[in-house]
Coordinates of C-alpha atoms and ligand atoms in Angstrom, one line a residue:
M1322 CA 0.0 0.0 0.0
A1323 CA 1.4 3.3 -1.0
S1324 CA 1.8 6.1 1.6
P1325 CA -0.3 9.2 0.9
S1326 CA 2.6 11.2 -0.5
E1327 CA 3.7 8.4 -2.8
G1328 CA 0.1 7.9 -3.9
S1329 CA -0.3 11.5 -5.0
V1330 CA -1.2 11.8 -8.6
S1331 CA 1.0 14.8 -8.9
S1332 CA 4.2 13.1 -7.7
P1333 CA 5.1 10.4 -10.2
V1334 CA 5.4 12.7 -13.2
E1335 CA 5.9 16.3 -12.3
A1336 CA 4.9 18.5 -15.2
P1337 CA 7.1 21.5 -15.6
R1338 CA 5.5 24.6 -14.2
E1339 CA 6.4 27.9 -12.6
R1340 CA 6.6 27.6 -8.9
V1341 CA 7.4 29.8 -5.9
L1342 CA 8.4 28.2 -2.6
V1343 CA 7.5 29.6 0.8
L1344 CA 10.1 28.6 3.4
D1345 CA 8.0 28.3 6.5
F1346 CA 9.6 29.5 9.7
G1347 CA 6.5 28.7 11.8
S1348 CA 4.4 31.6 10.7
Q1349 CA 0.6 31.7 11.3
T1350 CA 0.4 33.2 7.8
A1351 CA 2.5 30.9 5.7
Q1352 CA -0.7 29.5 4.1
L1353 CA -1.9 33.0 3.4
I1354 CA 1.3 33.9 1.6
A1355 CA 0.9 30.8 -0.6
R1356 CA -2.7 31.7 -1.4
R1357 CA -1.8 35.3 -2.3
V1358 CA 0.9 34.0 -4.6
R1359 CA -1.6 31.6 -6.2
E1360 CA -4.0 34.5 -6.7
Q1361 CA -1.3 35.7 -9.2
N1362 CA -1.8 32.4 -11.1
V1363 CA 1.6 31.2 -9.9
F1364 CA 1.8 27.8 -8.2
C1365 CA 3.2 28.2 -4.7
Q1366 CA 4.2 25.4 -2.3
I1367 CA 5.0 25.6 1.4
V1368 CA 8.2 23.8 2.4
R1369 CA 10.2 23.5 5.6
H1370 CA 12.4 26.5 6.4
D1371 CA 15.7 24.5 6.2
L1372 CA 15.0 22.6 3.0
P1373 CA 18.5 21.7 1.6
V1374 CA 19.6 23.8 -1.3
A1375 CA 20.1 20.6 -3.4
R1376 CA 16.4 19.8 -3.0
I1377 CA 15.5 23.4 -3.8
R1378 CA 17.5 23.2 -7.0
E1379 CA 15.5 20.1 -8.0
L1380 CA 12.2 21.9 -7.5
A1381 CA 13.6 24.7 -9.7
P1382 CA 11.5 27.5 -8.2
K1383 CA 11.3 30.9 -9.8
G1384 CA 11.4 32.6 -6.4
L1385 CA 11.7 32.0 -2.7
I1386 CA 9.7 33.6 0.1
L1387 CA 10.9 33.3 3.7
S1388 CA 8.0 33.6 6.0
G1389 CA 7.7 35.2 9.4
G1390 CA 8.0 33.2 12.5
P1391 CA 7.9 33.5 16.3
A1392 CA 11.6 33.1 17.0
S1393 CA 14.4 35.7 17.4
V1394 CA 17.3 35.4 15.0
Y1395 CA 20.0 36.1 17.6
E1396 CA 18.8 33.4 20.0
A1397 CA 20.8 30.2 20.1
G1398 CA 19.3 27.6 17.8
A1399 CA 17.1 30.1 15.9
P1400 CA 15.8 28.5 12.7
A1401 CA 17.8 29.5 9.7
P1402 CA 17.6 28.7 6.0
D1403 CA 20.3 26.8 4.2
P1404 CA 22.8 29.7 3.5
G1405 CA 23.3 28.3 0.0
I1406 CA 19.9 29.7 -1.1
F1407 CA 21.3 33.1 -1.4
E1408 CA 23.9 31.9 -3.9
L1409 CA 21.4 30.4 -6.3
G1410 CA 20.6 33.6 -8.1
I1411 CA 16.9 32.9 -7.5
P1412 CA 15.0 36.0 -6.2
V1413 CA 14.4 35.9 -2.4
L1414 CA 11.8 37.9 -0.4
G1415 CA 12.1 37.7 3.3
I1416 CA 9.0 38.7 5.3
C1417 CA 9.4 39.8 9.0
Y1418 CA 11.4 37.0 10.6
G1419 CA 12.3 35.9 7.1
M1420 CA 13.8 39.3 6.4
Q1421 CA 15.8 39.2 9.6
A1422 CA 17.0 35.6 8.9
T1423 CA 18.1 36.8 5.4
C1424 CA 19.9 39.8 6.7
K1425 CA 21.6 37.8 9.4
A1426 CA 22.7 35.2 6.9
L1427 CA 24.3 38.0 4.8
G1428 CA 26.1 39.6 7.8
I1429 CA 23.8 42.3 8.9
E1430 CA 23.1 43.0 12.5
V1431 CA 19.6 42.4 13.8
S1432 CA 18.7 44.2 17.1
P1433 CA 16.2 43.3 19.6
G1434 CA 13.4 45.8 19.5
T1435 CA 12.9 48.1 22.5
H1436 CA 9.2 47.5 22.1
R1437 CA 7.0 45.3 20.0
E1438 CA 5.4 47.0 17.0
F1439 CA 2.1 45.4 16.4
G1440 CA -0.8 46.4 14.2
R1441 CA -1.4 48.9 11.4
T1442 CA 1.1 51.6 10.8
Q1443 CA 1.9 54.1 8.1
C1444 CA 4.8 53.3 5.7
H1445 CA 6.7 55.8 3.6
V1446 CA 8.3 54.7 0.4
K1447 CA 11.7 56.4 0.0
H1448 CA 13.2 54.7 -3.0
R1449 CA 11.4 53.3 -6.1
S1450 CA 11.9 49.7 -6.9
P1451 CA 10.0 47.1 -9.0
L1452 CA 8.8 45.7 -5.7
F1453 CA 6.8 48.9 -5.1
D1454 CA 5.4 49.4 -8.6
G1455 CA 1.9 50.6 -8.6
V1456 CA 2.1 51.6 -4.9
G1457 CA 2.1 55.3 -3.9
E1458 CA 4.5 57.0 -1.5
E1459 CA 2.4 56.3 1.6
L1460 CA 0.7 53.0 2.4
T1461 CA -0.8 51.3 5.4
V1462 CA 1.0 48.2 6.5
W1463 CA 0.6 45.5 9.2
M1464 CA 3.5 45.0 11.5
S1465 CA 4.0 42.3 14.1
H1466 CA 7.6 42.2 15.3
G1467 CA 10.0 42.9 18.2
D1468 CA 13.4 42.6 16.5
Q1469 CA 14.4 44.6 13.5
V1470 CA 17.2 45.4 11.1
R1471 CA 18.4 48.9 11.9
R1472 CA 21.5 49.6 9.8
P1473 CA 21.8 47.6 6.6
T1474 CA 25.4 47.7 5.1
E1475 CA 26.3 49.6 2.0
H1476 CA 25.3 46.6 -0.1
W1477 CA 21.7 47.4 0.7
R1478 CA 19.2 50.1 -0.2
I1479 CA 16.4 51.1 2.2
L1480 CA 13.2 51.2 0.2
A1481 CA 10.7 52.2 2.9
E1482 CA 10.4 53.3 6.5
T1483 CA 7.9 53.7 9.3
A1484 CA 8.1 55.9 12.4
D1485 CA 9.4 53.0 14.5
C1486 CA 11.2 51.0 11.8
P1487 CA 13.9 52.8 9.7
A1488 CA 14.3 49.7 7.4
A1489 CA 10.7 48.6 6.8
A1490 CA 11.7 47.4 3.3
V1491 CA 15.2 46.7 1.9
E1492 CA 16.7 45.6 -1.4
H1493 CA 20.2 44.3 -2.1
Q1494 CA 22.1 46.5 -4.5
S1495 CA 23.5 43.7 -6.7
R1496 CA 21.4 40.6 -6.0
P1497 CA 17.6 40.0 -6.3
I1498 CA 17.1 39.8 -2.6
F1499 CA 14.4 41.8 -0.8
G1500 CA 13.1 42.1 2.8
L1501 CA 9.9 43.4 4.2
Q1502 CA 9.5 44.0 7.9
F1503 CA 5.7 44.2 7.5
H1504 CA 3.3 41.5 6.3
P1505 CA 2.1 42.0 2.7
E1506 CA 0.0 38.8 2.9
V1507 CA -2.6 40.1 5.3
T1508 CA -5.5 42.2 4.1
H1509 CA -4.7 44.9 6.6
T1510 CA -1.6 45.8 4.5
A1511 CA -3.2 47.9 1.7
L1512 CA -1.8 46.8 -1.7
G1513 CA 0.0 43.8 -0.1
G1514 CA -1.3 41.6 -2.9
Q1515 CA 0.2 44.1 -5.4
L1516 CA 3.6 43.9 -3.6
L1517 CA 3.6 40.1 -3.7
G1518 CA 2.4 40.2 -7.3
N1519 CA 5.3 42.5 -8.2
F1520 CA 7.7 40.1 -6.6
V1521 CA 6.5 37.0 -8.4
R1522 CA 5.8 38.6 -11.8
K1523 CA 8.3 41.5 -12.1
I1524 CA 11.2 40.2 -10.0
C1525 CA 10.9 36.4 -10.4
G1526 CA 9.6 36.8 -14.0
C1527 CA 6.6 34.4 -13.6
Q1528 CA 4.1 34.5 -16.4
G1529 CA 1.1 33.3 -14.3
T1530 CA 0.3 29.9 -15.9
W1531 CA -1.3 28.3 -12.8
K1532 CA -5.0 28.2 -13.9
M1533 CA -7.7 25.8 -13.0
S1534 CA -8.3 25.0 -16.7
S1535 CA -4.6 24.0 -17.1
F1536 CA -4.7 22.2 -13.8
I1537 CA -7.5 20.0 -15.1
D1538 CA -5.7 19.2 -18.4
Q1539 CA -2.5 18.4 -16.5
Q1540 CA -4.3 16.2 -13.9
V1541 CA -6.4 14.4 -16.5
A1542 CA -3.2 13.5 -18.3
L1543 CA -1.5 12.3 -15.1
I1544 CA -4.5 10.3 -14.0
R1545 CA -4.8 8.6 -17.4
E1546 CA -1.1 7.7 -17.4
R1547 CA -1.1 6.3 -13.9
V1548 CA -4.4 4.4 -14.1
G1549 CA -4.0 2.8 -17.5
H1550 CA -6.9 0.4 -18.0
R1551 CA -7.5 -0.3 -14.3
R1552 CA -10.5 0.7 -12.3
V1553 CA -10.8 3.5 -9.7
I1554 CA -13.2 3.7 -6.8
C1555 CA -14.3 7.0 -5.4
G1556 CA -16.3 7.4 -2.2
L1557 CA -18.9 10.2 -2.5
S1558 CA -20.1 12.0 0.6
G1559 CA -22.2 14.7 -1.0
G1560 CA -19.6 17.3 0.0
V1561 CA -17.6 19.5 -2.4
D1562 CA -14.2 17.7 -2.1
S1563 CA -15.4 14.2 -3.0
S1564 CA -17.7 15.6 -5.7
V1565 CA -14.9 17.5 -7.4
V1566 CA -12.6 14.4 -7.2
A1567 CA -15.3 12.3 -8.8
A1568 CA -16.0 14.8 -11.6
L1569 CA -12.3 15.2 -12.3
L1570 CA -11.8 11.4 -12.5
F1571 CA -14.9 11.0 -14.6
K1572 CA -13.4 13.5 -17.1
A1573 CA -10.1 11.6 -17.1
I1574 CA -11.3 7.9 -17.2
G1575 CA -15.0 7.9 -17.7
P1576 CA -16.3 4.4 -17.5
Q1577 CA -13.3 3.1 -15.5
L1578 CA -14.7 5.1 -12.5
S1579 CA -17.0 3.5 -9.9
C1580 CA -18.5 5.8 -7.2
I1581 CA -19.8 4.5 -3.9
F1582 CA -22.2 6.5 -1.9
V1583 CA -23.3 5.1 1.5
D1584 CA -26.7 6.2 2.6
N1585 CA -26.3 5.9 6.4
G1586 CA -29.8 7.3 7.1
L1587 CA -28.1 10.3 8.8
L1588 CA -28.0 12.6 5.7
R1589 CA -29.5 16.0 5.1
E1590 CA -32.7 16.4 3.1
N1591 CA -32.2 15.6 -0.7
E1592 CA -28.6 14.6 -0.3
V1593 CA -29.1 11.1 -1.8
E1594 CA -31.2 12.5 -4.6
S1595 CA -28.7 15.2 -5.6
V1596 CA -25.8 12.8 -5.7
R1597 CA -27.8 10.3 -7.7
Q1598 CA -28.9 13.0 -10.1
R1599 CA -25.4 14.5 -10.6
F1600 CA -23.3 11.3 -10.7
G1601 CA -25.8 8.8 -11.9
E1602 CA -27.7 10.8 -14.5
H1603 CA -25.6 13.8 -15.5
F1604 CA -22.2 12.2 -15.4
R1605 CA -23.5 8.7 -15.8
T1606 CA -20.8 7.2 -13.6
D1607 CA -21.0 3.6 -12.4
L1608 CA -22.8 4.8 -9.2
H1609 CA -23.4 2.4 -6.3
V1610 CA -25.8 3.9 -3.8
V1611 CA -25.8 1.6 -0.8
D1612 CA -28.9 2.0 1.3
A1613 CA -27.5 1.0 4.7
S1614 CA -29.8 3.3 6.8
E1615 CA -31.5 0.4 8.6
L1616 CA -28.2 -1.2 9.6
F1617 CA -26.9 2.1 10.9
L1618 CA -30.0 2.8 12.9
R1619 CA -30.1 -0.7 14.3
E1620 CA -26.5 -0.4 15.5
L1621 CA -27.2 3.1 17.0
A1622 CA -30.4 2.0 18.8
G1623 CA -30.3 3.1 22.4
V1624 CA -26.8 4.7 22.2
V1625 CA -26.7 8.3 23.5
E1626 CA -23.0 8.8 24.4
P1627 CA -21.4 11.0 21.6
Q1628 CA -18.1 9.1 21.3
A1629 CA -19.9 5.8 21.2
K1630 CA -22.1 7.1 18.4
R1631 CA -19.0 8.2 16.4
K1632 CA -17.3 4.9 16.9
I1633 CA -20.2 2.9 15.7
I1634 CA -20.8 5.0 12.7
G1635 CA -17.1 4.9 11.7
R1636 CA -17.0 1.1 12.0
V1637 CA -20.2 0.4 10.2
F1638 CA -19.3 2.9 7.4
I1639 CA -16.0 1.1 6.8
D1640 CA -17.6 -2.3 6.8
V1641 CA -20.3 -1.2 4.3
F1642 CA -17.9 0.6 2.1
R1643 CA -15.4 -2.3 2.1
Q1644 CA -18.1 -4.8 1.2
E1645 CA -19.4 -2.7 -1.7
A1646 CA -15.8 -2.1 -2.9
R1647 CA -15.1 -5.8 -3.0
S1648 CA -18.1 -6.3 -5.2
I1649 CA -16.5 -4.1 -7.8
P1650 CA -14.2 -6.3 -9.9
D1651 CA -10.7 -5.1 -10.8
A1652 CA -10.8 -2.1 -8.4
H1653 CA -7.2 -1.0 -8.0
F1654 CA -7.2 2.6 -6.9
L1655 CA -9.1 4.6 -4.3
A1656 CA -9.6 8.3 -5.0
Q1657 CA -9.8 10.7 -2.1
G1658 CA -10.3 14.4 -1.7
T1659 CA -7.3 15.2 0.5
L1660 CA -6.5 18.9 0.3
Y1661 CA -3.3 20.9 0.6
P1662 CA -4.0 22.2 4.2
D1663 CA -4.4 18.5 5.3
V1664 CA -1.1 17.7 3.7
I1665 CA 0.7 20.6 5.3
E1666 CA -0.9 20.0 8.7
S1667 CA -0.1 16.3 8.8
G1668 CA 3.5 16.9 7.6
A1669 CA 2.9 14.0 5.2
N1670 CA 4.9 15.7 2.5
T1671 CA 8.6 15.3 3.2
D1672 CA 9.3 18.8 2.0
G1673 CA 6.6 20.1 4.3
P1674 CA 7.2 22.0 7.5
A1675 CA 7.8 20.0 10.7
A1676 CA 4.7 17.9 11.5
T1677 CA 2.0 19.7 13.3
I1678 CA -0.7 17.2 14.0
K1679 CA -4.2 18.4 13.3
H1680 CA -6.3 17.5 16.3
H1681 CA -9.4 16.5 14.8
H1682 CA -11.9 13.8 15.4
N1683 CA -12.3 12.9 11.8
V1684 CA -14.9 10.2 11.6
G1685 CA -16.3 9.0 8.3
G1686 CA -13.0 8.5 6.6
L1687 CA -11.5 5.3 5.3
P1688 CA -8.5 3.5 6.8
K1689 CA -5.3 2.9 4.8
E1690 CA -5.6 -0.8 5.2
L1691 CA -8.4 -1.1 2.5
G1692 CA -5.6 -2.3 0.2
F1693 CA -6.0 0.2 -2.7
E1694 CA -3.5 2.5 -4.1
L1695 CA -4.5 6.1 -3.4
I1696 CA -5.2 8.8 -5.9
E1697 CA -5.4 12.3 -4.4
P1698 CA -5.7 14.8 -7.2
L1699 CA -6.5 17.7 -4.9
R1700 CA -3.4 17.4 -2.7
D1701 CA -2.0 20.7 -4.1
L1702 CA -5.2 22.7 -3.7
F1703 CA -6.7 25.1 -1.2
K1704 CA -10.4 24.9 -0.6
D1705 CA -11.2 28.0 -2.7
E1706 CA -9.3 26.5 -5.6
V1707 CA -11.3 23.3 -5.2
R1708 CA -14.4 25.3 -5.6
A1709 CA -13.0 27.0 -8.6
L1710 CA -12.2 23.6 -10.0
G1711 CA -15.8 22.6 -9.3
H1712 CA -17.0 25.5 -11.4
E1713 CA -14.8 24.5 -14.3
L1714 CA -16.1 20.9 -14.1
E1715 CA -19.6 22.2 -14.2
L1716 CA -20.7 21.0 -10.8
P1717 CA -23.9 22.8 -9.6
E1718 CA -23.5 25.9 -7.4
E1719 CA -25.4 24.2 -4.7
M1720 CA -23.0 21.4 -4.5
I1721 CA -19.9 23.6 -4.7
W1722 CA -21.1 25.9 -1.9
R1723 CA -22.8 23.4 0.4
H1724 CA -21.8 23.9 4.0
P1725 CA -19.6 21.2 5.4
F1726 CA -21.3 18.2 7.0
P1727 CA -19.6 15.9 9.5
G1728 CA -19.0 12.2 8.7
P1729 CA -21.3 11.0 11.5
G1730 CA -24.0 13.2 10.0
L1731 CA -27.2 14.0 11.8
A1732 CA -26.4 11.5 14.6
V1733 CA -24.2 14.1 16.3
R1734 CA -27.0 16.7 15.9
C1735 CA -29.7 14.4 17.3
L1736 CA -28.7 14.6 20.9
G1737 CA -29.9 11.6 22.9
E1738 CA -31.3 8.6 21.1
V1739 CA -30.9 8.4 17.3
R1740 CA -34.2 7.2 15.9
A1741 CA -35.9 7.4 12.6
D1742 CA -38.8 9.6 14.0
R1743 CA -36.4 12.0 15.7
L1744 CA -34.2 12.2 12.6
R1745 CA -37.3 13.1 10.6
V1746 CA -38.0 16.0 12.9
L1747 CA -34.4 17.1 12.8
R1748 CA -34.3 16.9 9.0
Q1749 CA -37.4 19.1 8.7
A1750 CA -36.1 21.7 11.1
D1751 CA -32.7 21.7 9.4
T1752 CA -34.3 22.2 6.0
I1753 CA -36.2 25.3 7.3
V1754 CA -33.0 26.8 8.7
I1755 CA -31.2 26.5 5.4
E1756 CA -34.2 27.7 3.4
E1757 CA -34.6 30.8 5.5
L1758 CA -30.9 31.6 5.3
R1759 CA -31.0 31.2 1.5
K1760 CA -34.1 33.4 1.3
A1761 CA -32.4 36.1 3.3
G1762 CA -29.3 35.9 1.0
L1763 CA -27.2 34.8 4.0
Y1764 CA -26.3 31.2 3.2
R1765 CA -22.9 32.0 1.7
Q1766 CA -22.1 34.5 4.5
V1767 CA -22.1 32.0 7.2
Q1768 CA -19.8 29.0 6.9
Q1769 CA -22.0 26.5 8.6
A1770 CA -25.6 26.5 9.8
F1771 CA -27.9 23.7 11.0
A1772 CA -30.5 22.6 13.5
V1773 CA -29.8 20.4 16.5
L1774 CA -32.5 18.3 18.2
L1775 CA -32.1 18.5 22.0
P1776 CA -32.8 15.6 24.3
V1777 CA -35.2 17.7 26.5
Q1778 CA -38.8 18.4 26.4
S1779 CA -40.4 21.7 27.5
V1780 CA -43.9 22.9 28.2
G1781 CA -45.7 25.0 25.6
V1782 CA -49.1 26.1 24.6
M1783 CA -50.8 25.5 21.2
G1784 CA -54.3 26.8 20.8
D1785 CA -56.0 25.8 24.0
F1786 CA -53.8 22.8 24.7
R1787 CA -50.7 22.4 26.8
T1788 CA -47.9 20.7 25.0
Y1789 CA -44.8 18.9 26.3
D1790 CA -42.6 18.7 23.2
E1791 CA -39.0 18.8 22.0
V1792 CA -36.6 21.7 21.6
V1793 CA -34.6 22.6 18.5
A1794 CA -31.4 24.6 18.8
V1795 CA -30.2 26.6 15.7
R1796 CA -26.5 26.9 15.2
A1797 CA -24.9 29.3 12.6
V1798 CA -21.2 30.2 12.6
T1799 CA -18.8 32.4 10.8
T1800 CA -15.2 31.0 10.6
E1801 CA -12.1 31.0 8.4
D1802 CA -10.7 27.6 9.2
F1803 CA -13.3 25.9 11.4
M1804 CA -10.6 25.7 14.2
T1805 CA -12.1 28.8 15.8
A1806 CA -15.5 30.2 15.0
D1807 CA -17.9 33.0 16.1
W1808 CA -21.7 32.6 16.3
A1809 CA -23.3 34.4 13.4
H1810 CA -25.1 37.6 14.3
L1811 CA -28.1 36.8 12.2
P1812 CA -30.8 39.4 11.9
H1813 CA -33.7 39.0 14.4
T1814 CA -36.2 38.9 11.5
V1815 CA -34.4 35.8 10.1
L1816 CA -34.3 34.1 13.5
Q1817 CA -38.0 34.9 13.9
S1818 CA -39.0 33.3 10.6
I1819 CA -36.9 30.2 11.4
S1820 CA -38.5 29.9 14.8
T1821 CA -42.1 30.5 13.6
R1822 CA -41.8 28.1 10.7
I1823 CA -40.3 25.4 12.8
T1824 CA -42.8 25.6 15.7
N1825 CA -45.7 25.9 13.2
S1826 CA -44.8 23.1 10.8
V1827 CA -42.5 20.6 12.5
R1828 CA -44.7 18.3 14.6
G1829 CA -43.3 17.6 18.0
V1830 CA -41.3 20.8 18.4
N1831 CA -42.6 23.7 20.5
R1832 CA -39.5 25.7 21.2
V1833 CA -36.5 27.0 19.2
V1834 CA -33.4 28.5 20.8
Y1835 CA -30.4 30.1 19.1
D1836 CA -26.9 29.0 20.1
I1837 CA -24.7 32.1 20.9
S1838 CA -21.5 30.3 21.8
S1839 CA -18.2 30.8 20.0
K1840 CA -15.5 28.2 19.5
P1841 CA -13.6 27.9 21.8
P1842 CA -14.9 27.2 24.4
S1843 CA -17.8 25.4 22.5
T1844 CA -17.3 23.4 19.4
I1845 CA -19.3 23.9 16.2
E1846 CA -21.1 20.6 16.5
W1847 CA -22.9 19.8 19.7
E1848 CA -21.5 16.3 20.1
Ligands
XMP480 P1 -16.1 21.0 15.7 O1 -17.5 20.5 16.2 O2 -15.0 20.1 16.2 O3 -16.2 20.9 14.1 O4 -15.9 22.4 16.1 C1 -15.3 21.5 13.2 C2 -15.7 21.2 11.8 O5 -15.5 19.8 11.6 C3 -16.7 19.1 11.3 N1 -16.7 17.8 12.0 C4 -16.4 16.7 11.4 N2 -16.1 16.4 10.1 N3 -16.0 14.1 10.6 C5 -16.0 15.1 9.7 O6 -15.7 14.8 8.5 C6 -16.3 14.3 11.9 O7 -16.3 13.4 12.7 C7 -16.5 15.7 12.3 N4 -16.8 16.2 13.5 C8 -16.9 17.6 13.3 C9 -17.8 20.0 11.8 O8 -19.0 19.9 11.1 C10 -17.2 21.4 11.5 O9 -17.3 21.8 10.2

């Protein structure tokens, strides 16, 4: 069985392409730098800060960006790049710590700051350079540093300054090496994207060939070459990642693709139908919809403990999937929707930064031991690029923008016992939440929204009757990465329509509450 990185479709035959490397010194914003560069249609990869120069030569980047980081360059053991990178003749841009590490490596003193400079500040451009093309004399920049370079040697030119930082931007006089003390990758730096664009296009000479359409052509060729006449299985979940993988594979190998969709009875309204319609009728893949809902509900009967629910669902899913996969003759590969942030976070890529393990209870995935070779065509992509790819592959908007849905499905939103009748109530309530958000034009402005059925009953009054019915909680969050989240400040009118519709039309519910907890300390899901 191949390891995930060996299994990457992009690794066996690397098509030539422009690339810029971000050497990651532990910055919170390394991914943001990579995304900004990709917005210039230039492929950008994050690698460890000390990647040996021999490996960098092999990757043949057009430019190197040294990220920020939490360390101080003058401390013992401070992370440093391979000094050989400055002799390659490849343009280098050091950002914050990356600038200090560059300057130190080239013999310039870096001094501890007397105070930390943090937040927005005004930057004055003193000297024109291609790096500042299209930028006026004054710009707002985002700073976050203690140390700084005070007196560059005569080999350097100071391009810009701020009140507290005399060398906010520097340029080497004879080599294509630049440093920015501020962070061009964050949106608080006005025209930061322009600066990074100037670096990759004007200084590194990139043409901007990284486009989703060319990515498709390239991946289709790679997939065909690797798969040959063999068969690929793809597990569909109804979510955007697996849908894009399936659509891409279908384009590459058509009838050699078999899709498996396990209906665990814990899905959202219309999920089975939309998958059937798209992958069975529109794309006409060899689609296997396995209705295992009764089996799942039987195994979950009487179980209320959240971890126990997750374990059961994970186990049954793998059993059902494995059995269905075995029924498909000649299946050799398994396609998965692994994305670039997963690769970086798990450190699975040997060029990647030191392993930072993502602490996430990912249930609903497949184990490596299934015995297939993996195909992971999205391993190089960020989520927004996957969506763009979905557009190119003509997936419907609704599928591309659907809020994420956990592997254990409605079971972790049906607090207490998971039963068909309670799931029906939950599904109806959930549909109303989503419909009302769409109606108000807010669906895309929150990153996840759903209903939760609580395991409590409360007293109500309907007409002349006293009721003793269930409670639905509504959850809606805004978030960038799902690691932290804020509760969405939905307009009261929208909350009101949700509440009125649920209590009026969902039998068995007489109360609706809105969850106003952020993550942390709460999680997004309730279980
Ligand atoms: P929490 O509840 O941990 O959720 O704040 C963060 C994000 O992860 C999703 N989630 C899961 N996704 N399998 C998944 O595939 C899971 O077991 C799982 N648990 C939570 C959750 O919906 C949210 O988007």
